[in-house]
Amino acid sequence: MSKMCLIVDDSKVIRMVAKKIVTELGLESDEAADGVEALAKCKVKLPDVILLDWNMPNKDGMEVLQEIRAMPGGATPIIIFVTTENDMDHITKALESGANEYIMKPFDSEILQNKLMQSGVL
């Protein structure tokens, strides 16, 4: 059974690019355009991996991360931040708050594949 990846980003282009990459890597994918939609999907069924943008309307990636980690079973999904925020403060905060990995935009297939391998998804 293939693993499910939820792609959370307010940019349709980023979601499209990420979906193409994860599909080519053999993962199923679902998308959410903001944090509220992502949390609603996670309440129905937690995905195996979440690619999470930081800066989004309604709820930002940090709030989404903390709410998912607080859910029953919320420690399980591999959560990878995919964001333009590239200073050490943001990276440290994300990892301390429970993110597994951190990818900076723009990213490519190789970067994403390496992070998914490092975090044990692939």
mmCIF file of C-alpha atoms in Angstrom, residues 77-117:
data_model
loop_
_atom_site.group_PDB
_atom_site.id
_atom_site.type_symbol
_atom_site.label_atom_id
_atom_site.label_comp_id
_atom_site.label_asym_id
_atom_site.label_seq_id
_atom_site.Cartn_x
_atom_site.Cartn_y
_atom_site.Cartn_z
ATOM 1 C CA PRO A 77 3.032 11.750 10.420
ATOM 2 C CA ILE A 78 6.376 12.893 9.041
ATOM 3 C CA ILE A 79 6.016 16.670 8.773
ATOM 4 C CA ILE A 80 8.343 18.522 6.427
ATOM 5 C CA PHE A 81 8.219 22.305 6.274
ATOM 6 C CA VAL A 82 8.546 23.632 2.713
ATOM 7 C CA THR A 83 8.977 27.373 2.951
ATOM 8 C CA THR A 84 10.770 30.538 1.929
ATOM 9 C CA GLU A 85 11.615 31.188 5.605
ATOM 10 C CA ASN A 86 15.283 30.245 5.620
ATOM 11 C CA ASP A 87 16.790 31.862 8.716
ATOM 12 C CA MET A 88 18.065 29.680 11.559
ATOM 13 C CA ASP A 89 15.430 30.988 13.999
ATOM 14 C CA HIS A 90 12.590 29.665 11.842
ATOM 15 C CA ILE A 91 14.350 26.356 11.166
ATOM 16 C CA THR A 92 15.162 25.826 14.849
ATOM 17 C CA LYS A 93 11.627 26.748 15.937
ATOM 18 C CA ALA A 94 10.098 24.363 13.391
ATOM 19 C CA LEU A 95 12.284 21.423 14.417
ATOM 20 C CA GLU A 96 11.823 22.129 18.141
ATOM 21 C CA SER A 97 8.049 22.253 17.614
ATOM 22 C CA GLY A 98 7.981 18.788 16.073
ATOM 23 C CA ALA A 99 8.769 19.137 12.375
ATOM 24 C CA ASN A 100 10.883 16.258 11.024
ATOM 25 C CA GLU A 101 12.598 18.104 8.189
ATOM 26 C CA TYR A 102 12.861 21.494 6.541
ATOM 27 C CA ILE A 103 13.062 22.326 2.829
ATOM 28 C CA MET A 104 13.568 25.787 1.407
ATOM 29 C CA LYS A 105 11.704 27.028 -1.667
ATOM 30 C CA PRO A 106 12.354 26.789 -4.476
ATOM 31 C CA PHE A 107 12.964 23.056 -4.271
ATOM 32 C CA ASP A 108 13.367 20.339 -6.864
ATOM 33 C CA SER A 109 12.700 16.634 -7.147
ATOM 34 C CA GLU A 110 16.156 15.659 -5.871
ATOM 35 C CA ILE A 111 15.898 17.780 -2.701
ATOM 36 C CA LEU A 112 12.424 16.475 -1.899
ATOM 37 C CA GLN A 113 13.404 12.868 -2.590
ATOM 38 C CA ASN A 114 16.470 13.178 -0.337
ATOM 39 C CA LYS A 115 14.407 14.611 2.540
ATOM 40 C CA LEU A 116 11.772 11.885 2.156
ATOM 41 C CA MET A 117 14.533 9.246 2.218
#
